[in-house]
XYZ file of C-alpha atoms in Angstrom:
683
model
C -3.645 43.808 -7.374
C -1.999 40.433 -7.763
C 0.317 41.979 -10.342
C 1.584 44.636 -7.923
C 2.040 42.037 -5.178
C 4.060 39.877 -7.570
C 6.285 42.781 -8.639
C 6.818 43.867 -5.039
C 7.729 40.332 -4.025
C 10.188 40.027 -6.918
C 11.904 43.282 -5.997
C 12.090 42.212 -2.357
C 13.664 38.867 -3.267
C 16.202 40.590 -5.557
C 17.180 43.071 -2.837
C 17.443 40.274 -0.294
C 19.656 38.265 -2.656
C 21.963 41.224 -3.277
C 22.253 41.987 0.415
C 22.882 38.350 1.165
C 25.579 38.142 -1.491
C 27.186 41.317 -0.265
C 27.143 40.091 3.287
C 28.811 36.846 2.220
C 31.459 38.680 0.197
C 32.137 41.169 2.940
C 32.571 38.365 5.477
C 35.051 36.486 3.287
C 38.356 38.217 4.224
C 41.073 35.965 5.680
C 43.617 36.765 8.352
C 47.135 35.381 8.250
C 50.079 36.457 10.409
C 48.118 39.490 11.524
C 47.385 40.679 7.979
C 43.966 40.749 6.318
C 43.562 39.361 2.786
C 40.536 39.634 0.509
C 39.110 42.796 2.021
C 37.800 45.036 -0.780
C 35.895 48.182 0.301
C 32.555 48.815 -1.422
C 32.496 45.413 -3.106
C 29.896 45.638 -5.927
C 30.403 42.335 -7.787
C 32.139 44.027 -10.710
C 34.835 42.185 -12.630
C 37.525 44.480 -11.219
C 36.322 43.816 -7.649
C 36.640 40.055 -8.121
C 40.030 40.501 -9.788
C 41.390 42.722 -7.005
C 40.116 40.373 -4.313
C 41.537 37.361 -6.153
C 44.971 39.000 -6.219
C 44.730 39.719 -2.509
C 43.806 36.110 -1.718
C 46.637 34.863 -3.938
C 49.139 37.056 -2.092
C 48.093 35.379 1.165
C 48.277 31.932 -0.507
C 44.526 31.360 -0.147
C 44.559 29.745 -3.548
C 41.083 28.193 -3.535
C 39.423 31.555 -2.824
C 41.723 33.285 -5.318
C 40.851 30.804 -8.087
C 37.139 31.278 -7.472
C 37.357 35.070 -7.705
C 39.627 35.059 -10.767
C 37.338 32.629 -12.586
C 34.374 34.882 -11.813
C 36.312 37.890 -13.117
C 37.109 35.989 -16.336
C 33.428 35.121 -16.745
C 32.568 38.825 -16.535
C 35.508 40.105 -18.646
C 37.326 37.506 -20.710
C 40.622 38.892 -22.036
C 43.762 40.043 -20.245
C 44.495 43.702 -20.934
C 46.667 46.608 -19.829
C 44.930 49.809 -18.780
C 41.481 48.236 -18.787
C 38.861 50.879 -18.018
C 36.901 50.187 -14.833
C 34.662 53.262 -14.559
C 35.002 56.968 -15.230
C 38.691 57.777 -15.658
C 39.820 54.780 -13.641
C 42.022 52.134 -15.268
C 43.830 49.028 -14.101
C 46.090 46.310 -15.503
C 43.888 43.236 -15.800
C 45.585 39.804 -16.076
C 43.217 37.170 -14.616
C 44.376 34.331 -16.908
C 48.001 35.028 -16.014
C 47.394 35.125 -12.270
C 45.187 32.025 -12.425
C 47.943 30.228 -14.336
C 50.498 31.193 -11.681
C 48.211 29.828 -8.946
C 47.801 26.551 -10.856
C 51.587 26.367 -11.227
C 52.051 26.786 -7.475
C 49.426 24.090 -6.915
C 51.422 21.768 -9.249
C 48.568 21.715 -11.780
C 51.078 22.197 -14.574
C 48.928 21.538 -17.649
C 46.186 23.863 -16.384
C 48.859 26.479 -15.663
C 50.272 26.237 -19.193
C 46.809 26.623 -20.708
C 45.976 29.761 -18.693
C 49.382 31.377 -19.260
C 49.121 30.816 -23.019
C 45.637 32.366 -22.981
C 47.059 35.396 -21.188
C 49.878 35.856 -23.704
C 47.484 35.460 -26.624
C 45.646 38.572 -25.385
C 48.402 40.722 -23.876
C 52.124 40.131 -23.670
C 53.727 40.374 -20.223
C 57.143 39.405 -18.878
C 55.562 37.789 -15.791
C 53.439 35.414 -17.912
C 56.460 34.504 -20.060
C 58.521 33.794 -16.944
C 55.958 31.397 -15.471
C 55.086 29.722 -18.769
C 58.730 28.729 -19.185
C 58.825 27.449 -15.593
C 55.688 25.367 -16.207
C 57.019 24.003 -19.500
C 60.281 23.015 -17.852
C 58.517 21.182 -14.999
C 56.247 19.295 -17.412
C 59.146 18.287 -19.677
C 61.233 17.060 -16.758
C 58.390 15.204 -15.033
C 57.327 13.433 -18.248
C 60.952 12.970 -19.427
C 60.266 14.567 -22.800
C 63.719 16.057 -23.494
C 65.930 13.565 -25.344
C 68.308 15.713 -27.403
C 70.212 18.995 -27.142
C 69.304 21.837 -29.521
C 70.244 21.597 -33.195
C 72.050 24.660 -34.603
C 71.912 25.339 -38.352
C 73.934 28.165 -39.943
C 72.411 29.388 -43.213
C 74.844 32.266 -43.794
C 77.740 32.579 -44.403
C 77.909 29.510 -46.617
C 81.716 29.585 -46.822
C 83.637 30.136 -43.628
C 87.302 30.171 -44.604
C 88.567 33.515 -45.937
C 86.951 36.936 -46.341
C 88.313 40.307 -47.410
C 85.602 42.487 -45.822
C 85.184 42.896 -42.040
C 81.376 43.131 -42.041
C 79.829 39.724 -41.396
C 76.162 38.788 -40.982
C 75.492 35.442 -39.316
C 72.073 33.922 -39.975
C 70.585 30.614 -38.963
C 68.099 28.876 -36.716
C 67.964 26.574 -33.705
C 65.433 23.766 -33.196
C 64.810 21.455 -30.254
C 62.669 18.429 -29.437
C 61.201 20.510 -26.583
C 61.903 24.265 -26.473
C 64.903 26.482 -27.214
C 65.497 28.765 -24.240
C 68.718 30.650 -24.941
C 71.064 31.469 -27.850
C 74.401 33.265 -27.553
C 76.628 34.236 -30.471
C 80.127 34.997 -29.230
C 78.614 35.822 -25.804
C 76.092 38.215 -27.360
C 72.537 37.075 -26.570
C 69.816 36.633 -29.146
C 66.610 38.128 -27.788
C 64.258 35.412 -26.537
C 61.449 36.603 -24.276
C 59.841 33.145 -24.340
C 61.159 29.681 -25.196
C 60.351 28.465 -28.717
C 60.384 25.245 -30.714
C 62.349 26.980 -33.468
C 64.175 30.288 -33.255
C 65.746 32.071 -36.215
C 68.536 34.575 -35.648
C 70.493 37.267 -37.459
C 73.476 39.043 -35.948
C 76.075 41.394 -37.418
C 79.758 41.223 -36.547
C 82.876 43.182 -37.369
C 85.771 40.786 -37.924
C 89.257 41.563 -36.685
C 92.260 41.013 -38.979
C 93.481 37.425 -38.975
C 91.653 34.371 -37.682
C 88.271 34.781 -35.991
C 86.586 31.961 -34.091
C 82.905 32.711 -33.495
C 81.098 30.445 -31.032
C 77.329 29.925 -31.358
C 75.803 28.268 -28.292
C 72.203 27.189 -27.724
C 70.485 25.903 -24.595
C 67.110 24.213 -24.327
C 64.595 24.695 -21.538
C 65.948 21.705 -19.591
C 69.528 22.959 -19.688
C 70.954 20.799 -22.491
C 73.597 22.748 -24.424
C 75.027 22.485 -27.928
C 77.415 24.710 -29.841
C 79.070 25.195 -33.209
C 82.055 27.317 -34.201
C 82.707 29.395 -37.286
C 86.365 29.883 -38.198
C 86.772 32.829 -40.526
C 90.002 34.560 -41.493
C 89.810 38.238 -42.369
C 92.472 38.832 -45.001
C 92.569 42.379 -46.346
C 96.207 42.210 -47.486
C 96.453 41.516 -51.228
C 99.297 39.452 -52.754
C 102.722 40.848 -53.599
C 104.264 40.846 -57.069
C 108.039 41.127 -57.480
C 109.173 41.426 -61.117
C 112.819 40.440 -61.612
C 113.271 40.367 -65.389
C 111.409 41.308 -68.536
C 113.049 40.511 -71.926
C 111.793 40.941 -75.431
C 112.724 38.269 -77.968
C 112.569 40.488 -81.020
C 113.017 37.797 -83.661
C 110.317 35.584 -82.184
C 108.046 38.497 -81.296
C 107.745 37.198 -77.742
C 108.210 38.531 -74.221
C 109.905 36.715 -71.325
C 108.848 37.555 -67.769
C 110.416 36.408 -64.508
C 108.617 37.234 -61.254
C 107.747 36.089 -57.731
C 104.211 36.233 -56.330
C 103.346 35.729 -52.662
C 100.449 35.722 -50.193
C 100.700 34.551 -46.592
C 97.203 32.982 -46.625
C 97.575 31.300 -49.996
C 97.314 32.240 -53.660
C 94.211 31.413 -55.676
C 95.271 32.193 -59.277
C 97.255 34.571 -61.451
C 96.708 36.047 -64.909
C 99.353 37.458 -67.264
C 97.608 39.130 -70.174
C 95.430 36.291 -71.514
C 97.317 33.474 -69.798
C 95.721 32.217 -66.542
C 96.824 29.566 -64.059
C 95.499 28.257 -60.736
C 97.807 28.649 -57.745
C 96.243 25.847 -55.648
C 96.651 27.714 -52.378
C 100.448 27.950 -52.505
C 101.990 30.835 -50.583
C 104.737 31.618 -53.109
C 105.193 30.892 -56.806
C 108.185 31.624 -59.023
C 106.939 32.617 -62.472
C 109.086 32.259 -65.583
C 106.939 32.576 -68.650
C 107.369 33.293 -72.363
C 104.328 34.985 -73.864
C 103.452 36.098 -77.401
C 103.856 39.817 -78.001
C 100.962 41.405 -79.866
C 101.515 44.113 -82.469
C 101.685 47.569 -80.874
C 101.400 46.076 -77.375
C 102.402 48.764 -74.879
C 102.339 46.921 -71.536
C 102.137 43.608 -69.721
C 99.177 43.240 -67.341
C 99.620 40.916 -64.335
C 96.783 40.083 -61.925
C 97.270 37.948 -58.816
C 94.373 36.804 -56.588
C 94.558 35.311 -53.114
C 92.091 32.917 -51.454
C 90.161 35.787 -49.862
C 89.561 37.456 -53.228
C 92.103 40.262 -52.828
C 93.835 41.244 -56.047
C 97.117 42.961 -56.882
C 97.712 44.230 -60.390
C 100.877 45.263 -62.190
C 100.981 47.233 -65.443
C 104.525 46.935 -66.827
C 105.332 49.127 -69.857
C 107.135 47.659 -72.848
C 109.952 49.910 -74.142
C 110.548 49.704 -77.878
C 114.044 51.152 -77.751
C 115.664 48.350 -75.753
C 115.682 44.584 -75.883
C 116.580 44.274 -72.227
C 113.506 45.921 -70.859
C 113.931 45.046 -67.217
C 117.162 43.375 -66.239
C 119.668 44.417 -63.608
C 118.721 48.053 -63.998
C 116.141 50.438 -62.601
C 112.906 50.770 -64.548
C 110.974 53.940 -63.887
C 107.602 52.461 -64.808
C 104.285 54.101 -65.422
C 103.802 55.069 -61.767
C 106.932 57.218 -61.562
C 106.654 60.952 -61.010
C 108.984 63.615 -62.370
C 110.404 64.167 -58.873
C 111.165 60.448 -58.620
C 113.037 60.490 -61.928
C 115.086 63.492 -60.773
C 116.015 61.717 -57.540
C 117.142 58.655 -59.500
C 119.297 60.798 -61.795
C 120.964 62.486 -58.827
C 121.519 59.123 -57.161
C 123.129 57.713 -60.303
C 125.435 60.728 -60.484
C 126.475 60.240 -56.865
C 127.254 56.598 -57.606
C 129.841 57.631 -60.190
C 131.544 59.815 -57.590
C 131.977 57.189 -54.882
C 132.978 54.155 -56.881
C 131.242 50.823 -56.444
C 129.163 51.709 -53.400
C 125.402 51.708 -54.146
C 123.918 55.036 -53.138
C 120.792 54.931 -55.291
C 117.716 55.079 -53.120
C 114.599 52.979 -53.688
C 111.718 54.829 -55.292
C 108.148 54.566 -53.965
C 105.401 55.282 -56.492
C 101.804 55.483 -55.267
C 98.922 55.101 -57.660
C 96.369 55.492 -54.857
C 95.602 57.579 -52.922
C 95.927 60.737 -54.954
C 96.101 63.656 -52.540
C 93.212 62.183 -50.559
C 93.022 64.063 -47.273
C 89.437 63.458 -46.086
C 87.383 60.264 -46.317
C 84.132 58.781 -44.992
C 85.494 55.234 -45.339
C 86.914 53.357 -42.364
C 89.977 52.304 -44.351
C 92.497 53.651 -46.837
C 93.490 51.723 -49.936
C 97.134 51.949 -50.979
C 98.287 50.791 -54.397
C 101.688 51.309 -55.921
C 105.165 49.985 -56.528
C 108.655 50.306 -55.123
C 111.818 49.660 -57.137
C 115.569 49.823 -56.872
C 118.569 49.485 -59.200
C 119.750 46.532 -57.078
C 116.711 45.169 -55.263
C 114.179 46.185 -52.625
C 114.787 44.244 -49.422
C 112.355 45.985 -47.083
C 108.956 47.678 -47.521
C 106.993 48.686 -44.444
C 103.687 50.413 -43.732
C 103.523 51.985 -40.265
C 106.505 49.898 -39.187
C 105.217 46.528 -40.447
C 107.335 44.856 -43.137
C 105.296 43.560 -46.072
C 108.048 41.730 -47.970
C 108.785 38.012 -47.516
C 111.506 38.264 -50.185
C 113.550 40.850 -52.088
C 112.827 41.982 -55.632
C 113.783 44.615 -58.144
C 110.307 46.010 -58.553
C 107.570 45.222 -56.048
C 103.910 45.839 -56.845
C 101.749 46.080 -53.730
C 98.220 46.794 -52.522
C 97.446 47.403 -48.884
C 94.351 48.302 -46.854
C 94.921 50.346 -43.707
C 92.175 50.679 -41.052
C 91.430 54.294 -40.158
C 90.378 55.590 -36.773
C 88.013 58.536 -36.425
C 89.802 61.834 -36.903
C 93.386 62.318 -38.070
C 95.532 59.405 -39.274
C 99.223 59.355 -40.229
C 100.525 56.618 -42.551
C 104.262 56.094 -42.961
C 105.756 54.100 -45.852
C 109.408 53.107 -45.931
C 111.523 51.181 -48.469
C 115.137 49.997 -48.161
C 117.693 48.217 -50.356
C 120.461 45.813 -49.168
C 122.949 48.700 -48.974
C 120.822 50.478 -46.399
C 119.547 53.200 -48.705
C 116.113 54.146 -47.423
C 113.196 56.122 -48.842
C 110.103 57.239 -46.942
C 106.660 58.660 -47.690
C 104.149 60.113 -45.226
C 100.418 60.368 -45.877
C 97.928 62.244 -43.728
C 94.212 61.545 -43.936
C 91.214 62.506 -41.794
C 88.351 60.069 -41.399
C 84.989 61.746 -40.950
C 81.913 59.867 -39.740
C 78.839 60.764 -41.835
C 76.343 62.812 -39.880
C 73.637 60.151 -40.268
C 75.829 57.636 -38.417
C 76.711 59.907 -35.514
C 75.081 59.473 -32.119
C 73.396 62.878 -32.348
C 71.331 61.648 -35.336
C 69.685 58.825 -33.382
C 66.163 58.807 -31.941
C 65.703 61.208 -29.042
C 63.787 59.771 -26.086
C 62.550 61.837 -23.152
C 62.266 59.721 -19.994
C 59.341 60.574 -17.715
C 59.226 59.566 -14.060
C 57.615 56.140 -13.742
C 54.410 55.311 -11.925
C 54.858 53.012 -8.938
C 52.611 50.363 -7.453
C 54.431 49.307 -4.292
C 53.055 46.815 -1.785
C 52.236 48.537 1.503
C 54.146 45.905 3.476
C 57.593 46.476 1.924
C 60.258 49.147 1.697
C 60.782 49.946 -1.968
C 64.147 49.100 -3.526
C 63.483 50.726 -6.888
C 63.943 54.396 -6.042
C 65.721 56.385 -8.774
C 65.377 53.507 -11.233
C 64.769 56.032 -14.019
C 68.233 57.494 -13.440
C 69.769 54.010 -13.478
C 68.053 53.246 -16.794
C 69.173 56.615 -18.201
C 72.814 55.815 -17.370
C 72.590 52.335 -18.920
C 70.970 53.599 -22.130
C 73.429 56.466 -22.449
C 76.319 54.025 -22.120
C 75.070 51.886 -25.041
C 74.451 54.973 -27.257
C 71.626 53.547 -29.349
C 69.436 56.549 -28.464
C 69.912 60.168 -27.486
C 68.194 60.888 -24.181
C 66.480 63.597 -22.153
C 66.755 63.099 -18.392
C 63.543 63.018 -16.291
C 64.679 66.161 -14.484
C 64.722 68.091 -17.780
C 61.280 66.822 -18.699
C 60.014 68.003 -15.288
C 56.469 66.713 -15.734
C 54.102 67.066 -12.805
C 51.846 64.309 -11.520
C 48.113 64.716 -11.141
C 45.278 62.939 -9.363
C 42.573 61.206 -11.354
C 39.246 62.137 -9.686
C 39.240 60.603 -6.202
C 41.931 58.065 -7.030
C 44.548 57.971 -4.296
C 47.497 57.156 -6.561
C 49.073 59.936 -8.570
C 49.627 59.461 -12.296
C 51.913 61.152 -14.785
C 50.122 63.773 -16.855
C 50.922 62.191 -20.231
C 49.535 65.009 -22.365
C 51.687 67.529 -20.539
C 54.716 65.245 -20.886
C 54.199 64.888 -24.642
C 53.862 68.643 -25.131
C 56.999 69.357 -23.103
C 58.982 66.645 -24.893
C 57.936 68.015 -28.270
C 59.375 71.433 -27.387
C 62.632 69.599 -26.560
C 62.563 67.984 -30.043
C 62.103 64.484 -28.639
C 60.838 61.723 -30.940
C 59.369 59.644 -28.118
C 58.417 59.944 -24.460
C 59.135 56.931 -22.280
C 56.397 56.191 -19.754
C 56.812 53.382 -17.263
C 55.268 51.529 -14.367
C 57.017 49.624 -11.587
C 55.038 47.004 -9.666
C 56.919 45.835 -6.586
C 55.824 43.146 -4.127
C 57.508 41.198 -1.363
C 58.934 38.536 -3.676
C 58.768 39.935 -7.225
C 59.073 43.036 -9.353
C 57.739 43.982 -12.789
C 58.919 46.987 -14.793
C 56.977 47.879 -17.906
C 57.861 50.764 -20.237
C 56.334 52.124 -23.418
C 57.408 54.744 -25.932
C 54.796 57.189 -27.218
C 55.418 59.152 -30.421
C 55.408 62.903 -29.711
C 54.127 63.848 -33.169
C 51.437 61.196 -33.675
C 50.605 59.824 -30.199
C 47.109 58.684 -31.159
C 47.870 57.047 -34.515
C 51.251 55.351 -34.064
C 51.303 52.159 -32.007
C 53.323 52.420 -28.800
C 56.611 50.535 -28.476
C 56.351 48.501 -25.247
C 58.676 46.111 -23.391
C 58.840 44.711 -19.886
C 61.054 42.762 -17.496
C 60.236 40.594 -14.487
C 62.263 39.163 -11.624
C 61.685 37.257 -8.415
C 65.100 38.252 -7.130
C 64.056 41.535 -5.547
C 67.501 42.867 -4.792
C 69.112 46.246 -5.341
C 71.807 44.719 -7.575
C 69.128 43.114 -9.734
C 67.985 46.582 -10.797
C 71.113 46.885 -12.963
C 70.185 43.628 -14.710
C 66.630 44.872 -15.261
C 67.905 48.165 -16.713
C 70.174 46.254 -19.094
C 67.275 44.016 -20.107
C 64.989 46.955 -20.884
C 67.665 48.703 -22.945
C 68.437 45.473 -24.835
C 64.763 44.928 -25.671
C 64.211 48.552 -26.715
C 67.208 48.449 -29.056
C 65.782 45.265 -30.568
C 62.321 46.834 -30.971
C 63.861 49.871 -32.700
C 66.861 48.384 -34.545
C 69.569 50.475 -36.171
C 69.428 49.321 -39.799
C 70.652 50.405 -43.208
C 68.905 49.840 -46.514
C 68.204 51.210 -49.979
C 65.424 53.151 -51.663
C 64.188 50.927 -54.482
C 61.431 53.151 -55.837
C 60.195 56.755 -55.532
C 56.516 57.596 -56.103
C 55.843 61.258 -55.417
C 56.078 61.752 -51.662
C 56.307 57.990 -51.011
C 59.315 55.702 -51.219
C 59.783 51.936 -51.244
C 62.673 50.628 -49.103
C 64.216 47.155 -48.919
C 63.741 46.565 -45.175
C 60.567 45.171 -43.615
C 58.981 43.171 -40.826
C 61.646 40.470 -41.077
C 64.070 43.189 -39.941
C 61.729 44.218 -37.073
C 60.572 47.342 -38.916
C 57.347 48.850 -37.522
C 54.850 51.450 -38.605
C 55.906 54.936 -37.545
C 59.661 54.311 -37.469
C 61.703 57.184 -38.886
C 64.307 56.918 -41.629
C 67.152 59.243 -42.624
C 67.805 59.400 -46.371
C 71.358 59.960 -47.556
C 73.706 59.243 -50.414
C 77.411 58.501 -50.551
C 78.642 58.766 -54.114
C 81.532 56.346 -54.487
C 84.019 56.986 -57.264
C 85.876 53.841 -58.332
C 89.037 53.262 -60.289
C 87.972 51.768 -63.653
C 90.870 49.314 -63.684
C 90.692 47.949 -60.125
C 87.075 48.777 -59.150
C 88.474 50.144 -55.870
C 86.712 53.111 -54.232
C 89.110 56.040 -54.442
C 86.805 58.906 -53.421
C 83.365 59.488 -51.936
C 80.945 62.376 -51.517
C 78.244 62.494 -48.816
C 74.833 64.201 -48.931
C 71.864 64.168 -46.499
C 68.571 64.157 -48.416
C 65.869 64.281 -45.737
C 63.707 61.964 -43.623
C 60.774 59.591 -44.042
C 58.360 57.684 -41.805
C 57.359 54.034 -42.267
C 53.688 53.836 -43.289
C 53.174 50.226 -44.350
C 55.769 47.598 -43.365
C 55.624 44.307 -45.289
C 57.662 41.162 -44.756
C 60.646 42.068 -46.971
C 60.008 45.733 -47.841
C 58.201 48.815 -46.555
C 56.407 51.868 -47.871
C 57.469 55.145 -46.256
C 56.262 58.725 -46.574
C 58.691 61.596 -46.984
C 58.855 64.040 -44.071
C 61.739 66.349 -44.920
C 62.549 66.184 -48.615
C 65.571 67.924 -50.085
C 64.737 66.964 -53.647
C 64.510 63.257 -54.407
C 64.114 62.117 -57.982
C 63.576 58.884 -59.871
C 67.213 59.033 -60.911
C 68.304 58.498 -57.287
C 66.455 55.336 -56.319
C 69.628 53.696 -55.018
C 70.001 56.231 -52.229
C 70.652 54.770 -48.815
C 68.477 54.923 -45.722
C 69.258 54.374 -42.056
C 66.759 54.057 -39.229
C 66.839 57.010 -36.935
């Protein structure tokens, strides 16, 4: 009997305690400016009830009550998490550490704020936590006067910053600070920094323009101190000129005498005549007069001239056995001359006899490269050849630009001409002092390989975003999806499917009032549209702040491939700020899914090893396009004179490592071990 009385009493006390607690919680709402805060229907002491009520109190600036509820929520469920399951099919974003840190920041409890915000980010990344952690760090540094120096910028590549002969430049380095690095810009292009860091490494690719390039790298720390360094790099793609004036054979001494001028506007590095080599010490022009031994059965003289950028011009001058005066005050046909050129010279010489002393012999242009090249995948054309005249060549131009700083009997030249996409016309013209002029016209079409075209990039279908809008405000983020679509289309990193084409319906989840996107339906629809990813998003908008969070879900493997997720946050809730947020999301997405090139280093059945990895921001599930451009080079100059393109299928990253990755073939057109140096590009 006593046992039953004891049990009954215990149950009664428990029920009384629960009722008492509920009555206290239900009586806790606060009223401010006619609005009620902290009122949660059907409050059942669950972690999500305390969290929701804490947010409500925080919105009304009842910070003591908010802290109490958030701490209770943390005690019941420790870690911050997106889409935390409450009950049934109900989910919510749960960030108690973040919101508690923001309250501490507003209460000027800076160290407590930093601790809570770091705990939040250690569990789940969010733009709002990053924003407030940087604010708290800045306040602490300024109040304790911890910032003594501006950031220190170190460039690790390129090592030499004077002259280059290729336009592609990769700048690598790092920035350190005695507090935190907040911002890095390279020639006004930002390095992605979601959160300030003690040390930030960076890599950025540039395309240099011809001539001098000044690239400014600027870094700013969290307190606003700024430092900068400049790289001065000259892109020189114009090789030196060689003008041969005389070439005599001293028969008795078995020697050859050569007289020539060499020139480069940015400075000569060295020159080589057969086996004789000499440094040029950066001089722009050198007059060469050299006597060299003539080897038995020697057929030609080989001249090589290098400039400071590494460009090289070569001349192969034939030695004629039948004459002692090989090249002196007369026209030398040379080994580049065609039969048509010889005929034109003969006709010109005949016309000279008819008109007396007047020079009517036209200069002759001989091209070694290109050889009937009409289509190319390269973004430049390489010209190599010579021009000669019985008197001297005074003018040689390519597309109207004169290349000659001086006149000469026979000019050897190399020239690189940038090509635009599509058809290109190249005009060469040579003239002698008498005004005799010769012209050549070349036509070439530059094709962009299919793997580099915009249509080959990842296809993303944009779904309409979910919205969590405060009941007290008029939303300013209507049609944000369309704004983001326009911004992403403008940058052309991805191909896109507009939300209207996806046309995914919303559905209710049980008795939940808010409608949610039917993700399964969206993925199925996007797959029929051949999309690689579906973009889902959520916009949270309050009176004084806005958060936009988006994630990409793989249409083929939605349950096995980790989502790509980024977010932005602002406290400037203004219509114009939406453009900035759209730019920020696109910038972060392009960084999460970078457009990279690499090489296949090994093939193992249906798996390949590639030379890009986590250091390049490569992630599991990313798709690769495999292709090969066979480059045919001239054996004498090592210059690419022809190329052939082939698309060999696709692969998906399976296991990314720091410097390399393992990928599995998806669409294989016949890879073999003999083709391990094939190229890959991220889709």
